Amino acid sequence: MKTKLSTRLRTGLGMWLGLVLAGAFASAAFGISVYSNDFSTKAEYEQIVRSGGGKSCERRYRAKQNTMLVSVKKGGITCSFRVPVQGDSELPNHAVGVESRILASTPKAMRKGAFVEVTLRAGGGGTGYTLRIFPARKKFELIRGPAGGGEFPVRGRNTAIKGIDERNNISLTARGARITASVNRKELVTVEDNDPGQVTGRKVRIAVGSRKKASKPVAALINSVGVGVPTN
């Protein structure tokens, strides 16, 4: 599958399509698919640019598996990556999906704090809506930056979240003030932001990290990434 690339998301489009990636898309969201990447070539892998985590983050392209391997060298670090699309207006409507798994090579002491996350309307200083999935604990967090917005943050547990060394299809959708988080095609939560204008970012990010502060690593595979514009 070849990568389809758009440098801007176009809002207000009137079509109803499934947002699809190679193998399985990471959500039940619908919209216009504007970017998809299944890492089938190294050129596609290089489109995903590291944007946070510094020297504590490593990534490699696994050509035989068509995946991006992410290694977080120590706990308490989030290794983030920017997807090469962004909104072209304020409060852009986005849908992002990631298929990923925390690997069994992650030491047992680090697994409970290991997470994969996706962020919409991302900007500087922690701006954005972030869905964070903790596979070992089957827990999730939906966070808003800056703090506020009414019901944020939302935390919970859901058996739809698969465990260590199992693939999770993670998705987050922003439609105006409505933010919907899903995993493996099951909705986790929908929240209405009572002041969405405070979240001023336009970018899309994905990340792997660990909440537990320790010198041991966390390893994850990213199998595919997709971005679209929801239309409902």
JSON list of C-alpha atoms in Angstrom, two decimals:
[
{"chain": "A", "resi": 1, "resn": "MET", "atom": "CA", "xyz": [0.00, 0.00, 0.00]},
{"chain": "A", "resi": 2, "resn": "LYS", "atom": "CA", "xyz": [1.39, 3.37, -0.93]},
{"chain": "A", "resi": 3, "resn": "THR", "atom": "CA", "xyz": [1.17, 6.30, 1.42]},
{"chain": "A", "resi": 4, "resn": "LYS", "atom": "CA", "xyz": [-1.41, 8.96, 0.63]},
{"chain": "A", "resi": 5, "resn": "LEU", "atom": "CA", "xyz": [-0.19, 12.35, 1.78]},
{"chain": "A", "resi": 6, "resn": "SER", "atom": "CA", "xyz": [-1.85, 15.70, 2.24]},
{"chain": "A", "resi": 7, "resn": "THR", "atom": "CA", "xyz": [-0.17, 18.63, 3.94]},
{"chain": "A", "resi": 8, "resn": "ARG", "atom": "CA", "xyz": [-3.45, 20.19, 5.03]},
{"chain": "A", "resi": 9, "resn": "LEU", "atom": "CA", "xyz": [-6.71, 18.85, 6.35]},
{"chain": "A", "resi": 10, "resn": "ARG", "atom": "CA", "xyz": [-9.72, 20.22, 4.49]},
{"chain": "A", "resi": 11, "resn": "THR", "atom": "CA", "xyz": [-12.74, 20.77, 6.70]},
{"chain": "A", "resi": 12, "resn": "GLY", "atom": "CA", "xyz": [-16.35, 20.98, 5.62]},
{"chain": "A", "resi": 13, "resn": "LEU", "atom": "CA", "xyz": [-16.13, 18.11, 3.12]},
{"chain": "A", "resi": 14, "resn": "GLY", "atom": "CA", "xyz": [-19.43, 16.41, 2.43]},
{"chain": "A", "resi": 15, "resn": "MET", "atom": "CA", "xyz": [-18.49, 12.75, 1.93]},
{"chain": "A", "resi": 16, "resn": "TRP", "atom": "CA", "xyz": [-18.98, 9.81, 4.30]},
{"chain": "A", "resi": 17, "resn": "LEU", "atom": "CA", "xyz": [-16.13, 7.35, 4.15]},
{"chain": "A", "resi": 18, "resn": "GLY", "atom": "CA", "xyz": [-14.44, 4.93, 6.50]},
{"chain": "A", "resi": 19, "resn": "LEU", "atom": "CA", "xyz": [-10.99, 6.04, 7.56]},
{"chain": "A", "resi": 20, "resn": "VAL", "atom": "CA", "xyz": [-8.92, 2.96, 6.62]},
{"chain": "A", "resi": 21, "resn": "LEU", "atom": "CA", "xyz": [-5.33, 1.84, 7.09]},
{"chain": "A", "resi": 22, "resn": "ALA", "atom": "CA", "xyz": [-3.49, -1.27, 5.92]},
{"chain": "A", "resi": 23, "resn": "GLY", "atom": "CA", "xyz": [-4.61, -4.32, 7.89]},
{"chain": "A", "resi": 24, "resn": "ALA", "atom": "CA", "xyz": [-6.97, -2.57, 10.31]},
{"chain": "A", "resi": 25, "resn": "PHE", "atom": "CA", "xyz": [-7.72, 1.05, 11.03]},
{"chain": "A", "resi": 26, "resn": "ALA", "atom": "CA", "xyz": [-7.50, 2.06, 14.62]},
{"chain": "A", "resi": 27, "resn": "SER", "atom": "CA", "xyz": [-11.04, 3.34, 15.07]},
{"chain": "A", "resi": 28, "resn": "ALA", "atom": "CA", "xyz": [-14.66, 3.26, 14.09]},
{"chain": "A", "resi": 29, "resn": "ALA", "atom": "CA", "xyz": [-14.49, 6.93, 13.17]},
{"chain": "A", "resi": 30, "resn": "PHE", "atom": "CA", "xyz": [-15.75, 8.07, 9.80]},
{"chain": "A", "resi": 31, "resn": "GLY", "atom": "CA", "xyz": [-14.52, 10.87, 7.61]},
{"chain": "A", "resi": 32, "resn": "ILE", "atom": "CA", "xyz": [-12.35, 11.85, 4.72]},
{"chain": "A", "resi": 33, "resn": "SER", "atom": "CA", "xyz": [-9.07, 9.95, 4.79]},
{"chain": "A", "resi": 34, "resn": "VAL", "atom": "CA", "xyz": [-6.30, 12.47, 4.10]},
{"chain": "A", "resi": 35, "resn": "TYR", "atom": "CA", "xyz": [-3.21, 10.58, 5.26]},
{"chain": "A", "resi": 36, "resn": "SER", "atom": "CA", "xyz": [-2.37, 6.92, 5.83]},
{"chain": "A", "resi": 37, "resn": "ASN", "atom": "CA", "xyz": [0.95, 5.25, 6.51]},
{"chain": "A", "resi": 38, "resn": "ASP", "atom": "CA", "xyz": [1.53, 1.52, 6.93]},
{"chain": "A", "resi": 39, "resn": "PHE", "atom": "CA", "xyz": [5.35, 1.78, 6.92]},
{"chain": "A", "resi": 40, "resn": "SER", "atom": "CA", "xyz": [5.62, -0.38, 3.82]},
{"chain": "A", "resi": 41, "resn": "THR", "atom": "CA", "xyz": [8.71, 1.58, 2.75]},
{"chain": "A", "resi": 42, "resn": "LYS", "atom": "CA", "xyz": [11.47, 3.44, 4.55]},
{"chain": "A", "resi": 43, "resn": "ALA", "atom": "CA", "xyz": [10.33, 6.65, 2.83]},
{"chain": "A", "resi": 44, "resn": "GLU", "atom": "CA", "xyz": [6.98, 6.29, 4.60]},
{"chain": "A", "resi": 45, "resn": "TYR", "atom": "CA", "xyz": [8.73, 5.66, 7.91]},
{"chain": "A", "resi": 46, "resn": "GLU", "atom": "CA", "xyz": [10.75, 8.85, 7.47]},
{"chain": "A", "resi": 47, "resn": "GLN", "atom": "CA", "xyz": [7.58, 10.92, 7.09]},
{"chain": "A", "resi": 48, "resn": "ILE", "atom": "CA", "xyz": [6.95, 10.48, 10.82]},
{"chain": "A", "resi": 49, "resn": "VAL", "atom": "CA", "xyz": [9.24, 12.99, 12.53]},
{"chain": "A", "resi": 50, "resn": "ARG", "atom": "CA", "xyz": [10.37, 12.88, 16.17]},
{"chain": "A", "resi": 51, "resn": "SER", "atom": "CA", "xyz": [9.11, 15.91, 18.06]},
{"chain": "A", "resi": 52, "resn": "GLY", "atom": "CA", "xyz": [9.82, 15.17, 21.73]},
{"chain": "A", "resi": 53, "resn": "GLY", "atom": "CA", "xyz": [11.78, 13.02, 24.15]},
{"chain": "A", "resi": 54, "resn": "GLY", "atom": "CA", "xyz": [15.32, 13.94, 23.17]},
{"chain": "A", "resi": 55, "resn": "LYS", "atom": "CA", "xyz": [18.20, 11.49, 23.51]},
{"chain": "A", "resi": 56, "resn": "SER", "atom": "CA", "xyz": [16.12, 9.13, 25.63]},
{"chain": "A", "resi": 57, "resn": "CYS", "atom": "CA", "xyz": [14.16, 8.14, 22.52]},
{"chain": "A", "resi": 58, "resn": "GLU", "atom": "CA", "xyz": [15.23, 5.82, 19.75]},
{"chain": "A", "resi": 59, "resn": "ARG", "atom": "CA", "xyz": [13.37, 4.52, 16.73]},
{"chain": "A", "resi": 60, "resn": "ARG", "atom": "CA", "xyz": [14.22, 2.09, 13.96]},
{"chain": "A", "resi": 61, "resn": "TYR", "atom": "CA", "xyz": [12.60, 0.91, 10.79]},
{"chain": "A", "resi": 62, "resn": "ARG", "atom": "CA", "xyz": [11.84, -2.80, 10.66]},
{"chain": "A", "resi": 63, "resn": "ALA", "atom": "CA", "xyz": [11.66, -3.54, 6.96]},
{"chain": "A", "resi": 64, "resn": "LYS", "atom": "CA", "xyz": [10.64, -7.21, 7.29]},
{"chain": "A", "resi": 65, "resn": "GLN", "atom": "CA", "xyz": [7.69, -6.32, 9.52]},
{"chain": "A", "resi": 66, "resn": "ASN", "atom": "CA", "xyz": [6.84, -2.94, 7.95]},
{"chain": "A", "resi": 67, "resn": "THR", "atom": "CA", "xyz": [6.76, -1.27, 11.35]},
{"chain": "A", "resi": 68, "resn": "MET", "atom": "CA", "xyz": [8.37, 1.52, 13.36]},
{"chain": "A", "resi": 69, "resn": "LEU", "atom": "CA", "xyz": [10.10, 0.29, 16.52]},
{"chain": "A", "resi": 70, "resn": "VAL", "atom": "CA", "xyz": [10.17, 2.87, 19.32]},
{"chain": "A", "resi": 71, "resn": "SER", "atom": "CA", "xyz": [12.44, 2.47, 22.35]},
{"chain": "A", "resi": 72, "resn": "VAL", "atom": "CA", "xyz": [12.04, 4.70, 25.40]},
{"chain": "A", "resi": 73, "resn": "LYS", "atom": "CA", "xyz": [15.35, 4.30, 27.19]},
{"chain": "A", "resi": 74, "resn": "LYS", "atom": "CA", "xyz": [14.09, 5.21, 30.65]},
{"chain": "A", "resi": 75, "resn": "GLY", "atom": "CA", "xyz": [10.88, 5.81, 32.54]},
{"chain": "A", "resi": 76, "resn": "GLY", "atom": "CA", "xyz": [9.18, 9.15, 32.99]},
{"chain": "A", "resi": 77, "resn": "ILE", "atom": "CA", "xyz": [9.81, 10.04, 29.33]},
{"chain": "A", "resi": 78, "resn": "THR", "atom": "CA", "xyz": [7.36, 10.47, 26.45]},
{"chain": "A", "resi": 79, "resn": "CYS", "atom": "CA", "xyz": [8.75, 9.93, 22.94]},
{"chain": "A", "resi": 80, "resn": "SER", "atom": "CA", "xyz": [6.48, 11.87, 20.59]},
{"chain": "A", "resi": 81, "resn": "PHE", "atom": "CA", "xyz": [6.29, 11.99, 16.80]},
{"chain": "A", "resi": 82, "resn": "ARG", "atom": "CA", "xyz": [4.61, 14.43, 14.44]},
{"chain": "A", "resi": 83, "resn": "VAL", "atom": "CA", "xyz": [2.37, 13.27, 11.61]},
{"chain": "A", "resi": 84, "resn": "PRO", "atom": "CA", "xyz": [2.87, 15.34, 8.41]},
{"chain": "A", "resi": 85, "resn": "VAL", "atom": "CA", "xyz": [-0.64, 16.82, 8.29]},
{"chain": "A", "resi": 86, "resn": "GLN", "atom": "CA", "xyz": [-2.28, 19.63, 10.22]},
{"chain": "A", "resi": 87, "resn": "GLY", "atom": "CA", "xyz": [-5.49, 21.65, 10.31]},
{"chain": "A", "resi": 88, "resn": "ASP", "atom": "CA", "xyz": [-5.87, 24.72, 8.13]},
{"chain": "A", "resi": 89, "resn": "SER", "atom": "CA", "xyz": [-8.25, 26.59, 10.46]},
{"chain": "A", "resi": 90, "resn": "GLU", "atom": "CA", "xyz": [-8.98, 27.13, 14.15]},
{"chain": "A", "resi": 91, "resn": "LEU", "atom": "CA", "xyz": [-10.58, 24.18, 15.95]},
{"chain": "A", "resi": 92, "resn": "PRO", "atom": "CA", "xyz": [-9.87, 21.75, 13.10]},
{"chain": "A", "resi": 93, "resn": "ASN", "atom": "CA", "xyz": [-11.97, 18.62, 12.96]},
{"chain": "A", "resi": 94, "resn": "HIS", "atom": "CA", "xyz": [-9.57, 15.68, 13.12]},
{"chain": "A", "resi": 95, "resn": "ALA", "atom": "CA", "xyz": [-9.70, 11.91, 13.40]},
{"chain": "A", "resi": 96, "resn": "VAL", "atom": "CA", "xyz": [-6.47, 10.04, 14.13]},
{"chain": "A", "resi": 97, "resn": "GLY", "atom": "CA", "xyz": [-5.89, 6.31, 14.42]},
{"chain": "A", "resi": 98, "resn": "VAL", "atom": "CA", "xyz": [-2.84, 4.27, 15.39]},
{"chain": "A", "resi": 99, "resn": "GLU", "atom": "CA", "xyz": [-2.31, 0.52, 15.44]},
{"chain": "A", "resi": 100, "resn": "SER", "atom": "CA", "xyz": [0.38, -0.36, 17.97]},
{"chain": "A", "resi": 101, "resn": "ARG", "atom": "CA", "xyz": [1.56, -2.72, 20.68]},
{"chain": "A", "resi": 102, "resn": "ILE", "atom": "CA", "xyz": [3.77, -2.56, 23.75]},
{"chain": "A", "resi": 103, "resn": "LEU", "atom": "CA", "xyz": [6.29, -5.36, 23.29]},
{"chain": "A", "resi": 104, "resn": "ALA", "atom": "CA", "xyz": [6.92, -8.25, 25.66]},
{"chain": "A", "resi": 105, "resn": "SER", "atom": "CA", "xyz": [10.59, -7.23, 25.70]},
{"chain": "A", "resi": 106, "resn": "THR", "atom": "CA", "xyz": [9.53, -4.35, 27.99]},
{"chain": "A", "resi": 107, "resn": "PRO", "atom": "CA", "xyz": [10.68, -5.35, 31.52]},
{"chain": "A", "resi": 108, "resn": "LYS", "atom": "CA", "xyz": [7.85, -6.47, 33.78]},
{"chain": "A", "resi": 109, "resn": "ALA", "atom": "CA", "xyz": [8.63, -3.67, 36.22]},
{"chain": "A", "resi": 110, "resn": "MET", "atom": "CA", "xyz": [7.88, -1.10, 33.50]},
{"chain": "A", "resi": 111, "resn": "ARG", "atom": "CA", "xyz": [4.79, -2.59, 31.90]},
{"chain": "A", "resi": 112, "resn": "LYS", "atom": "CA", "xyz": [2.09, -1.09, 34.13]},
{"chain": "A", "resi": 113, "resn": "GLY", "atom": "CA", "xyz": [3.31, 2.42, 33.40]},
{"chain": "A", "resi": 114, "resn": "ALA", "atom": "CA", "xyz": [3.89, 1.91, 29.66]},
{"chain": "A", "resi": 115, "resn": "PHE", "atom": "CA", "xyz": [1.50, 3.68, 27.30]},
{"chain": "A", "resi": 116, "resn": "VAL", "atom": "CA", "xyz": [0.75, 4.64, 23.71]},
{"chain": "A", "resi": 117, "resn": "GLU", "atom": "CA", "xyz": [-0.97, 7.96, 23.05]},
{"chain": "A", "resi": 118, "resn": "VAL", "atom": "CA", "xyz": [-2.47, 10.06, 20.28]},
{"chain": "A", "resi": 119, "resn": "THR", "atom": "CA", "xyz": [-2.98, 13.83, 20.36]},
{"chain": "A", "resi": 120, "resn": "LEU", "atom": "CA", "xyz": [-5.23, 16.09, 18.29]},
{"chain": "A", "resi": 121, "resn": "ARG", "atom": "CA", "xyz": [-5.13, 19.89, 18.00]},
{"chain": "A", "resi": 122, "resn": "ALA", "atom": "CA", "xyz": [-1.60, 19.60, 19.32]},
{"chain": "A", "resi": 123, "resn": "GLY", "atom": "CA", "xyz": [0.47, 22.72, 19.91]},
{"chain": "A", "resi": 124, "resn": "GLY", "atom": "CA", "xyz": [3.26, 24.01, 22.10]},
{"chain": "A", "resi": 125, "resn": "GLY", "atom": "CA", "xyz": [3.32, 23.81, 25.87]},
{"chain": "A", "resi": 126, "resn": "GLY", "atom": "CA", "xyz": [1.22, 20.67, 26.11]},
{"chain": "A", "resi": 127, "resn": "THR", "atom": "CA", "xyz": [-1.73, 22.04, 24.15]},
{"chain": "A", "resi": 128, "resn": "GLY", "atom": "CA", "xyz": [-4.11, 19.44, 22.71]},
{"chain": "A", "resi": 129, "resn": "TYR", "atom": "CA", "xyz": [-6.46, 16.57, 23.43]},
{"chain": "A", "resi": 130, "resn": "THR", "atom": "CA", "xyz": [-4.56, 13.39, 24.31]},
{"chain": "A", "resi": 131, "resn": "LEU", "atom": "CA", "xyz": [-5.81, 9.81, 24.57]},
{"chain": "A", "resi": 132, "resn": "ARG", "atom": "CA", "xyz": [-3.40, 7.61, 26.48]},
{"chain": "A", "resi": 133, "resn": "ILE", "atom": "CA", "xyz": [-3.77, 3.81, 26.62]},
{"chain": "A", "resi": 134, "resn": "PHE", "atom": "CA", "xyz": [-2.07, 1.60, 29.27]},
{"chain": "A", "resi": 135, "resn": "PRO", "atom": "CA", "xyz": [-2.31, -1.97, 27.88]},
{"chain": "A", "resi": 136, "resn": "ALA", "atom": "CA", "xyz": [-1.00, -3.84, 30.95]},
{"chain": "A", "resi": 137, "resn": "ARG", "atom": "CA", "xyz": [-3.65, -2.23, 33.18]},
{"chain": "A", "resi": 138, "resn": "LYS", "atom": "CA", "xyz": [-6.39, -1.96, 30.53]},
{"chain": "A", "resi": 139, "resn": "LYS", "atom": "CA", "xyz": [-6.74, 1.68, 31.52]},
{"chain": "A", "resi": 140, "resn": "PHE", "atom": "CA", "xyz": [-7.09, 4.91, 29.57]},
{"chain": "A", "resi": 141, "resn": "GLU", "atom": "CA", "xyz": [-6.84, 8.65, 30.10]},
{"chain": "A", "resi": 142, "resn": "LEU", "atom": "CA", "xyz": [-8.35, 11.47, 28.04]},
{"chain": "A", "resi": 143, "resn": "ILE", "atom": "CA", "xyz": [-6.49, 14.68, 28.86]},
{"chain": "A", "resi": 144, "resn": "ARG", "atom": "CA", "xyz": [-6.92, 18.29, 27.78]},
{"chain": "A", "resi": 145, "resn": "GLY", "atom": "CA", "xyz": [-4.16, 20.86, 27.59]},
{"chain": "A", "resi": 146, "resn": "PRO", "atom": "CA", "xyz": [-4.47, 23.45, 28.99]},
{"chain": "A", "resi": 147, "resn": "ALA", "atom": "CA", "xyz": [-6.40, 22.05, 31.96]},
{"chain": "A", "resi": 148, "resn": "GLY", "atom": "CA", "xyz": [-10.08, 22.89, 32.07]},
{"chain": "A", "resi": 149, "resn": "GLY", "atom": "CA", "xyz": [-12.92, 22.30, 29.67]},
{"chain": "A", "resi": 150, "resn": "GLY", "atom": "CA", "xyz": [-15.35, 20.85, 32.18]},
{"chain": "A", "resi": 151, "resn": "GLU", "atom": "CA", "xyz": [-15.14, 17.06, 32.52]},
{"chain": "A", "resi": 152, "resn": "PHE", "atom": "CA", "xyz": [-11.46, 16.68, 31.61]},
{"chain": "A", "resi": 153, "resn": "PRO", "atom": "CA", "xyz": [-9.43, 14.68, 32.50]},
{"chain": "A", "resi": 154, "resn": "VAL", "atom": "CA", "xyz": [-11.34, 11.42, 32.14]},
{"chain": "A", "resi": 155, "resn": "ARG", "atom": "CA", "xyz": [-9.81, 8.18, 33.43]},
{"chain": "A", "resi": 156, "resn": "GLY", "atom": "CA", "xyz": [-11.17, 4.66, 33.31]},
{"chain": "A", "resi": 157, "resn": "ARG", "atom": "CA", "xyz": [-10.70, 0.97, 32.66]},
{"chain": "A", "resi": 158, "resn": "ASN", "atom": "CA", "xyz": [-12.09, -1.03, 29.74]},
{"chain": "A", "resi": 159, "resn": "THR", "atom": "CA", "xyz": [-11.71, -4.68, 28.82]},
{"chain": "A", "resi": 160, "resn": "ALA", "atom": "CA", "xyz": [-11.62, -3.75, 25.12]},
{"chain": "A", "resi": 161, "resn": "ILE", "atom": "CA", "xyz": [-8.03, -2.63, 25.68]},
{"chain": "A", "resi": 162, "resn": "LYS", "atom": "CA", "xyz": [-5.72, -5.52, 24.82]},
{"chain": "A", "resi": 163, "resn": "GLY", "atom": "CA", "xyz": [-2.67, -6.42, 26.86]},
{"chain": "A", "resi": 164, "resn": "ILE", "atom": "CA", "xyz": [1.09, -6.51, 26.46]},
{"chain": "A", "resi": 165, "resn": "ASP", "atom": "CA", "xyz": [2.33, -7.77, 23.06]},
{"chain": "A", "resi": 166, "resn": "GLU", "atom": "CA", "xyz": [-1.18, -7.49, 21.60]},
{"chain": "A", "resi": 167, "resn": "ARG", "atom": "CA", "xyz": [-2.24, -4.94, 19.00]},
{"chain": "A", "resi": 168, "resn": "ASN", "atom": "CA", "xyz": [-4.46, -2.06, 20.04]},
{"chain": "A", "resi": 169, "resn": "ASN", "atom": "CA", "xyz": [-6.27, 0.08, 17.49]},
{"chain": "A", "resi": 170, "resn": "ILE", "atom": "CA", "xyz": [-6.43, 3.49, 19.18]},
{"chain": "A", "resi": 171, "resn": "SER", "atom": "CA", "xyz": [-8.44, 6.42, 17.85]},
{"chain": "A", "resi": 172, "resn": "LEU", "atom": "CA", "xyz": [-9.37, 9.95, 18.83]},
{"chain": "A", "resi": 173, "resn": "THR", "atom": "CA", "xyz": [-11.83, 12.23, 17.05]},
{"chain": "A", "resi": 174, "resn": "ALA", "atom": "CA", "xyz": [-12.49, 15.96, 17.50]},
{"chain": "A", "resi": 175, "resn": "ARG", "atom": "CA", "xyz": [-15.69, 17.40, 16.04]},
{"chain": "A", "resi": 176, "resn": "GLY", "atom": "CA", "xyz": [-16.04, 20.98, 17.21]},
{"chain": "A", "resi": 177, "resn": "ALA", "atom": "CA", "xyz": [-16.34, 20.76, 20.99]},
{"chain": "A", "resi": 178, "resn": "ARG", "atom": "CA", "xyz": [-17.03, 17.01, 21.00]},
{"chain": "A", "resi": 179, "resn": "ILE", "atom": "CA", "xyz": [-14.05, 14.71, 21.69]},
{"chain": "A", "resi": 180, "resn": "THR", "atom": "CA", "xyz": [-14.48, 10.94, 21.28]},
{"chain": "A", "resi": 181, "resn": "ALA", "atom": "CA", "xyz": [-11.96, 8.29, 22.34]},
{"chain": "A", "resi": 182, "resn": "SER", "atom": "CA", "xyz": [-12.11, 4.69, 21.12]},
{"chain": "A", "resi": 183, "resn": "VAL", "atom": "CA", "xyz": [-10.04, 1.51, 21.20]},
{"chain": "A", "resi": 184, "resn": "ASN", "atom": "CA", "xyz": [-10.46, -1.57, 19.03]},
{"chain": "A", "resi": 185, "resn": "ARG", "atom": "CA", "xyz": [-13.65, -0.06, 17.57]},
{"chain": "A", "resi": 186, "resn": "LYS", "atom": "CA", "xyz": [-15.25, 0.35, 21.01]},
{"chain": "A", "resi": 187, "resn": "GLU", "atom": "CA", "xyz": [-16.04, 3.85, 22.26]},
{"chain": "A", "resi": 188, "resn": "LEU", "atom": "CA", "xyz": [-14.40, 4.60, 25.59]},
{"chain": "A", "resi": 189, "resn": "VAL", "atom": "CA", "xyz": [-15.80, 8.06, 26.26]},
{"chain": "A", "resi": 190, "resn": "THR", "atom": "CA", "xyz": [-17.21, 11.19, 24.59]},
{"chain": "A", "resi": 191, "resn": "VAL", "atom": "CA", "xyz": [-16.71, 14.57, 26.24]},
{"chain": "A", "resi": 192, "resn": "GLU", "atom": "CA", "xyz": [-18.07, 18.02, 25.33]},
{"chain": "A", "resi": 193, "resn": "ASP", "atom": "CA", "xyz": [-15.48, 20.74, 25.96]},
{"chain": "A", "resi": 194, "resn": "ASN", "atom": "CA", "xyz": [-17.19, 23.81, 27.43]},
{"chain": "A", "resi": 195, "resn": "ASP", "atom": "CA", "xyz": [-14.47, 26.13, 26.08]},
{"chain": "A", "resi": 196, "resn": "PRO", "atom": "CA", "xyz": [-12.78, 24.48, 23.07]},
{"chain": "A", "resi": 197, "resn": "GLY", "atom": "CA", "xyz": [-11.28, 27.78, 21.91]},
{"chain": "A", "resi": 198, "resn": "GLN", "atom": "CA", "xyz": [-8.63, 27.41, 24.62]},
{"chain": "A", "resi": 199, "resn": "VAL", "atom": "CA", "xyz": [-7.13, 24.45, 22.72]},
{"chain": "A", "resi": 200, "resn": "THR", "atom": "CA", "xyz": [-5.42, 26.34, 19.92]},
{"chain": "A", "resi": 201, "resn": "GLY", "atom": "CA", "xyz": [-3.18, 23.72, 18.29]},
{"chain": "A", "resi": 202, "resn": "ARG", "atom": "CA", "xyz": [-3.60, 22.30, 14.77]},
{"chain": "A", "resi": 203, "resn": "LYS", "atom": "CA", "xyz": [-1.10, 19.43, 14.65]},
{"chain": "A", "resi": 204, "resn": "VAL", "atom": "CA", "xyz": [-1.41, 15.67, 15.10]},
{"chain": "A", "resi": 205, "resn": "ARG", "atom": "CA", "xyz": [1.00, 13.63, 17.23]},
{"chain": "A", "resi": 206, "resn": "ILE", "atom": "CA", "xyz": [1.54, 10.05, 18.34]},
{"chain": "A", "resi": 207, "resn": "ALA", "atom": "CA", "xyz": [3.72, 8.93, 21.24]},
{"chain": "A", "resi": 208, "resn": "VAL", "atom": "CA", "xyz": [5.06, 6.07, 23.34]},
{"chain": "A", "resi": 209, "resn": "GLY", "atom": "CA", "xyz": [6.12, 6.53, 26.94]},
{"chain": "A", "resi": 210, "resn": "SER", "atom": "CA", "xyz": [6.29, 5.37, 30.51]},
{"chain": "A", "resi": 211, "resn": "ARG", "atom": "CA", "xyz": [4.83, 6.91, 33.63]},
{"chain": "A", "resi": 212, "resn": "LYS", "atom": "CA", "xyz": [7.12, 4.96, 35.95]},
{"chain": "A", "resi": 213, "resn": "LYS", "atom": "CA", "xyz": [10.43, 6.71, 36.54]},
{"chain": "A", "resi": 214, "resn": "ALA", "atom": "CA", "xyz": [13.19, 4.12, 36.26]},
{"chain": "A", "resi": 215, "resn": "SER", "atom": "CA", "xyz": [16.30, 3.40, 34.23]},
{"chain": "A", "resi": 216, "resn": "LYS", "atom": "CA", "xyz": [14.68, 0.50, 32.38]},
{"chain": "A", "resi": 217, "resn": "PRO", "atom": "CA", "xyz": [13.33, 0.79, 28.81]},
{"chain": "A", "resi": 218, "resn": "VAL", "atom": "CA", "xyz": [9.92, 0.50, 27.17]},
{"chain": "A", "resi": 219, "resn": "ALA", "atom": "CA", "xyz": [9.60, -0.89, 23.64]},
{"chain": "A", "resi": 220, "resn": "ALA", "atom": "CA", "xyz": [6.66, -0.57, 21.25]},
{"chain": "A", "resi": 221, "resn": "LEU", "atom": "CA", "xyz": [5.81, -1.18, 17.60]},
{"chain": "A", "resi": 222, "resn": "ILE", "atom": "CA", "xyz": [3.77, 1.26, 15.54]},
{"chain": "A", "resi": 223, "resn": "ASN", "atom": "CA", "xyz": [2.13, -0.67, 12.70]},
{"chain": "A", "resi": 224, "resn": "SER", "atom": "CA", "xyz": [0.11, 2.05, 11.00]},
{"chain": "A", "resi": 225, "resn": "VAL", "atom": "CA", "xyz": [-1.09, 5.64, 11.36]},
{"chain": "A", "resi": 226, "resn": "GLY", "atom": "CA", "xyz": [-4.03, 7.41, 9.74]},
{"chain": "A", "resi": 227, "resn": "VAL", "atom": "CA", "xyz": [-5.57, 10.89, 9.84]},
{"chain": "A", "resi": 228, "resn": "GLY", "atom": "CA", "xyz": [-8.91, 12.04, 8.50]},
{"chain": "A", "resi": 229, "resn": "VAL", "atom": "CA", "xyz": [-11.67, 14.62, 8.75]},
{"chain": "A", "resi": 230, "resn": "PRO", "atom": "CA", "xyz": [-14.88, 13.44, 10.47]},
{"chain": "A", "resi": 231, "resn": "THR", "atom": "CA", "xyz": [-18.06, 14.51, 8.74]},
{"chain": "A", "resi": 232, "resn": "ASN", "atom": "CA", "xyz": [-20.85, 13.59, 11.18]}
]
